Amino acid sequence: MQQTEWSPRTGGIVAAGVFGLGMAFAAVTLVTDVPGRVLASVAAAGLLAFAGLSWRARPKLAITDAGLAVRGWFGTHVVGRHDVAKIRITEFRRIGRKVRLLEIDTVADDRLLVFTRWDLGTDPLDVLDALTAAGYAGR
């Protein structure tokens, strides 16, 4: 059975939330200077917001009967099978390692949807294989 939905790993989201709570605790109790306290508080709030919104956006990509469901922080967008123009992998080197991105180009609203390994929770090549097997090869 092929996997039909992909989302960020639970452990990564929980780690970001725990680290945000730790920074918030440190900002309140350990940091004594005002600028440092403000910076630590902003960083903690950013990490907590990122963890919460990443949890909310699960699953990030799913194959449904209506098409590809792409879930964001504030809603879900469904891309029909006939609206997919092209699906491809973009690969480049960054800071000494290879980074792969899954790109889905749509026709109807002329959007380019880009998914990283963080978004999918797995290698984008595996997702491309699953999408191709499901008939989403594009035009």
PDB file of C-alpha atoms in Angstrom:
ATOM      1  CA  MET A   1       0.000   0.000   0.000  1.00  0.00           C
ATOM      2  CA  GLN A   2       1.443   3.345  -1.090  1.00  0.00           C
ATOM      3  CA  GLN A   3       1.587   6.243   1.365  1.00  0.00           C
ATOM      4  CA  THR A   4      -1.029   8.899   0.545  1.00  0.00           C
ATOM      5  CA  GLU A   5      -0.295  11.749   2.964  1.00  0.00           C
ATOM      6  CA  TRP A   6       2.841  13.508   4.143  1.00  0.00           C
ATOM      7  CA  SER A   7       3.488  15.880   7.007  1.00  0.00           C
ATOM      8  CA  PRO A   8       6.331  17.144   9.187  1.00  0.00           C
ATOM      9  CA  ARG A   9       7.612  14.618  11.698  1.00  0.00           C
ATOM     10  CA  THR A  10       5.978  14.780  15.099  1.00  0.00           C
ATOM     11  CA  GLY A  11       9.322  14.640  16.912  1.00  0.00           C
ATOM     12  CA  GLY A  12      10.650  17.695  15.082  1.00  0.00           C
ATOM     13  CA  ILE A  13       7.584  19.765  15.871  1.00  0.00           C
ATOM     14  CA  VAL A  14       7.637  18.696  19.530  1.00  0.00           C
ATOM     15  CA  ALA A  15      11.363  19.500  19.742  1.00  0.00           C
ATOM     16  CA  ALA A  16      10.759  23.011  18.369  1.00  0.00           C
ATOM     17  CA  GLY A  17       7.974  23.533  20.909  1.00  0.00           C
ATOM     18  CA  VAL A  18      10.068  22.254  23.827  1.00  0.00           C
ATOM     19  CA  PHE A  19      13.014  24.400  22.786  1.00  0.00           C
ATOM     20  CA  GLY A  20      10.661  27.401  22.551  1.00  0.00           C
ATOM     21  CA  LEU A  21       9.369  26.721  26.061  1.00  0.00           C
ATOM     22  CA  GLY A  22      12.948  26.410  27.319  1.00  0.00           C
ATOM     23  CA  MET A  23      13.858  29.738  25.739  1.00  0.00           C
ATOM     24  CA  ALA A  24      10.772  31.354  27.248  1.00  0.00           C
ATOM     25  CA  PHE A  25      11.717  30.007  30.666  1.00  0.00           C
ATOM     26  CA  ALA A  26      15.287  31.274  30.238  1.00  0.00           C
ATOM     27  CA  ALA A  27      14.048  34.699  29.103  1.00  0.00           C
ATOM     28  CA  VAL A  28      11.927  35.059  32.219  1.00  0.00           C
ATOM     29  CA  THR A  29      14.300  33.616  34.810  1.00  0.00           C
ATOM     30  CA  LEU A  30      17.913  33.661  33.591  1.00  0.00           C
ATOM     31  CA  VAL A  31      18.412  36.683  31.348  1.00  0.00           C
ATOM     32  CA  THR A  32      18.950  39.830  33.403  1.00  0.00           C
ATOM     33  CA  ASP A  33      19.503  42.565  30.805  1.00  0.00           C
ATOM     34  CA  VAL A  34      16.440  44.023  29.072  1.00  0.00           C
ATOM     35  CA  PRO A  35      17.636  43.742  25.430  1.00  0.00           C
ATOM     36  CA  GLY A  36      18.638  40.113  25.960  1.00  0.00           C
ATOM     37  CA  ARG A  37      15.307  39.347  27.594  1.00  0.00           C
ATOM     38  CA  VAL A  38      13.431  40.922  24.673  1.00  0.00           C
ATOM     39  CA  LEU A  39      15.464  38.981  22.093  1.00  0.00           C
ATOM     40  CA  ALA A  40      15.055  35.689  23.937  1.00  0.00           C
ATOM     41  CA  SER A  41      11.311  36.324  24.321  1.00  0.00           C
ATOM     42  CA  VAL A  42      10.891  37.079  20.606  1.00  0.00           C
ATOM     43  CA  ALA A  43      12.857  33.943  19.673  1.00  0.00           C
ATOM     44  CA  ALA A  44      10.780  31.840  22.075  1.00  0.00           C
ATOM     45  CA  ALA A  45       7.519  33.257  20.707  1.00  0.00           C
ATOM     46  CA  GLY A  46       8.695  32.572  17.150  1.00  0.00           C
ATOM     47  CA  LEU A  47       9.589  28.963  17.930  1.00  0.00           C
ATOM     48  CA  LEU A  48       6.310  28.355  19.733  1.00  0.00           C
ATOM     49  CA  ALA A  49       4.315  29.915  16.888  1.00  0.00           C
ATOM     50  CA  PHE A  50       6.235  27.853  14.329  1.00  0.00           C
ATOM     51  CA  ALA A  51       5.625  24.635  16.266  1.00  0.00           C
ATOM     52  CA  GLY A  52       1.929  25.384  16.734  1.00  0.00           C
ATOM     53  CA  LEU A  53       1.302  26.342  13.127  1.00  0.00           C
ATOM     54  CA  SER A  54       3.336  23.393  11.837  1.00  0.00           C
ATOM     55  CA  TRP A  55       1.201  21.081  13.951  1.00  0.00           C
ATOM     56  CA  ARG A  56      -1.945  22.729  12.583  1.00  0.00           C
ATOM     57  CA  ALA A  57      -0.812  22.262   8.958  1.00  0.00           C
ATOM     58  CA  ARG A  58      -0.700  18.469   9.212  1.00  0.00           C
ATOM     59  CA  PRO A  59      -0.886  16.648   6.795  1.00  0.00           C
ATOM     60  CA  LYS A  60       0.919  19.065   4.496  1.00  0.00           C
ATOM     61  CA  LEU A  61       0.215  17.103   1.292  1.00  0.00           C
ATOM     62  CA  ALA A  62      -2.352  14.344   0.773  1.00  0.00           C
ATOM     63  CA  ILE A  63      -3.783  12.422  -2.145  1.00  0.00           C
ATOM     64  CA  THR A  64      -7.579  12.551  -1.890  1.00  0.00           C
ATOM     65  CA  ASP A  65     -10.473  11.646  -4.185  1.00  0.00           C
ATOM     66  CA  ALA A  66     -10.883  15.330  -5.098  1.00  0.00           C
ATOM     67  CA  GLY A  67      -7.196  15.804  -5.936  1.00  0.00           C
ATOM     68  CA  LEU A  68      -4.063  16.843  -4.082  1.00  0.00           C
ATOM     69  CA  ALA A  69      -4.930  18.476  -0.763  1.00  0.00           C
ATOM     70  CA  VAL A  70      -2.289  21.022   0.225  1.00  0.00           C
ATOM     71  CA  ARG A  71      -2.748  22.184   3.788  1.00  0.00           C
ATOM     72  CA  GLY A  72      -1.246  25.441   4.969  1.00  0.00           C
ATOM     73  CA  TRP A  73      -1.238  27.308   8.228  1.00  0.00           C
ATOM     74  CA  PHE A  74      -4.643  28.860   7.659  1.00  0.00           C
ATOM     75  CA  GLY A  75      -6.510  26.541   5.291  1.00  0.00           C
ATOM     76  CA  THR A  76      -6.542  23.718   2.766  1.00  0.00           C
ATOM     77  CA  HIS A  77      -6.192  24.122  -0.989  1.00  0.00           C
ATOM     78  CA  VAL A  78      -7.210  21.261  -3.303  1.00  0.00           C
ATOM     79  CA  VAL A  79      -5.489  20.903  -6.659  1.00  0.00           C
ATOM     80  CA  GLY A  80      -7.407  18.715  -9.108  1.00  0.00           C
ATOM     81  CA  ARG A  81      -5.679  16.078 -11.191  1.00  0.00           C
ATOM     82  CA  HIS A  82      -6.216  18.106 -14.380  1.00  0.00           C
ATOM     83  CA  ASP A  83      -4.817  21.276 -12.740  1.00  0.00           C
ATOM     84  CA  VAL A  84      -1.332  19.806 -12.242  1.00  0.00           C
ATOM     85  CA  ALA A  85       0.929  21.040 -15.042  1.00  0.00           C
ATOM     86  CA  LYS A  86       4.230  19.609 -13.857  1.00  0.00           C
ATOM     87  CA  ILE A  87       5.710  17.811 -10.864  1.00  0.00           C
ATOM     88  CA  ARG A  88       9.481  17.819 -10.541  1.00  0.00           C
ATOM     89  CA  ILE A  89      12.365  17.521  -8.128  1.00  0.00           C
ATOM     90  CA  THR A  90      14.804  20.402  -7.855  1.00  0.00           C
ATOM     91  CA  GLU A  91      18.153  19.446  -6.406  1.00  0.00           C
ATOM     92  CA  PHE A  92      21.023  21.729  -5.428  1.00  0.00           C
ATOM     93  CA  ARG A  93      23.918  21.870  -3.005  1.00  0.00           C
ATOM     94  CA  ARG A  94      23.640  24.119   0.003  1.00  0.00           C
ATOM     95  CA  ILE A  95      26.132  24.420   2.852  1.00  0.00           C
ATOM     96  CA  GLY A  96      27.913  21.230   1.825  1.00  0.00           C
ATOM     97  CA  ARG A  97      24.894  18.977   1.471  1.00  0.00           C
ATOM     98  CA  LYS A  98      22.351  18.085  -1.168  1.00  0.00           C
ATOM     99  CA  VAL A  99      18.895  19.632  -0.805  1.00  0.00           C
ATOM    100  CA  ARG A 100      15.866  18.335  -2.712  1.00  0.00           C
ATOM    101  CA  LEU A 101      12.616  20.202  -3.226  1.00  0.00           C
ATOM    102  CA  LEU A 102       9.354  18.823  -4.607  1.00  0.00           C
ATOM    103  CA  GLU A 103       7.758  21.387  -6.930  1.00  0.00           C
ATOM    104  CA  ILE A 104       4.164  21.141  -8.142  1.00  0.00           C
ATOM    105  CA  ASP A 105       3.254  23.610 -10.881  1.00  0.00           C
ATOM    106  CA  THR A 106      -0.488  24.238 -11.224  1.00  0.00           C
ATOM    107  CA  VAL A 107      -2.447  25.487 -14.218  1.00  0.00           C
ATOM    108  CA  ALA A 108      -5.715  26.806 -12.772  1.00  0.00           C
ATOM    109  CA  ASP A 109      -4.344  29.446 -10.401  1.00  0.00           C
ATOM    110  CA  ASP A 110      -0.777  29.537 -11.788  1.00  0.00           C
ATOM    111  CA  ARG A 111       0.855  28.602  -8.472  1.00  0.00           C
ATOM    112  CA  LEU A 112       4.136  26.908  -7.764  1.00  0.00           C
ATOM    113  CA  LEU A 113       3.890  24.737  -4.652  1.00  0.00           C
ATOM    114  CA  VAL A 114       7.285  23.936  -3.122  1.00  0.00           C
ATOM    115  CA  PHE A 115       7.772  21.271  -0.457  1.00  0.00           C
ATOM    116  CA  THR A 116      10.942  20.608   1.502  1.00  0.00           C
ATOM    117  CA  ARG A 117      11.958  17.498   3.399  1.00  0.00           C
ATOM    118  CA  TRP A 118      10.666  19.200   6.571  1.00  0.00           C
ATOM    119  CA  ASP A 119       7.228  19.715   4.988  1.00  0.00           C
ATOM    120  CA  LEU A 120       6.929  16.124   3.783  1.00  0.00           C
ATOM    121  CA  GLY A 121       8.667  14.276   6.604  1.00  0.00           C
ATOM    122  CA  THR A 122      10.464  12.082   4.067  1.00  0.00           C
ATOM    123  CA  ASP A 123      12.631  12.308   0.963  1.00  0.00           C
ATOM    124  CA  PRO A 124      10.841  14.267  -1.799  1.00  0.00           C
ATOM    125  CA  LEU A 125      11.860  11.554  -4.295  1.00  0.00           C
ATOM    126  CA  ASP A 126       9.662   9.053  -2.451  1.00  0.00           C
ATOM    127  CA  VAL A 127       6.733  11.467  -2.627  1.00  0.00           C
ATOM    128  CA  LEU A 128       7.330  12.019  -6.345  1.00  0.00           C
ATOM    129  CA  ASP A 129       7.233   8.248  -6.883  1.00  0.00           C
ATOM    130  CA  ALA A 130       3.936   7.990  -4.982  1.00  0.00           C
ATOM    131  CA  LEU A 131       2.406  10.901  -6.902  1.00  0.00           C
ATOM    132  CA  THR A 132       3.499   9.396 -10.215  1.00  0.00           C
ATOM    133  CA  ALA A 133       2.030   6.017  -9.237  1.00  0.00           C
ATOM    134  CA  ALA A 134      -1.239   7.776  -8.356  1.00  0.00           C
ATOM    135  CA  GLY A 135      -1.401   9.358 -11.817  1.00  0.00           C
ATOM    136  CA  TYR A 136      -0.159  12.856 -11.037  1.00  0.00           C
ATOM    137  CA  ALA A 137       2.614  12.950 -13.633  1.00  0.00           C
ATOM    138  CA  GLY A 138       1.475  16.311 -15.015  1.00  0.00           C
ATOM    139  CA  ARG A 139       0.936  17.177 -18.654  1.00  0.00           C
TER     140      ARG A 139
END
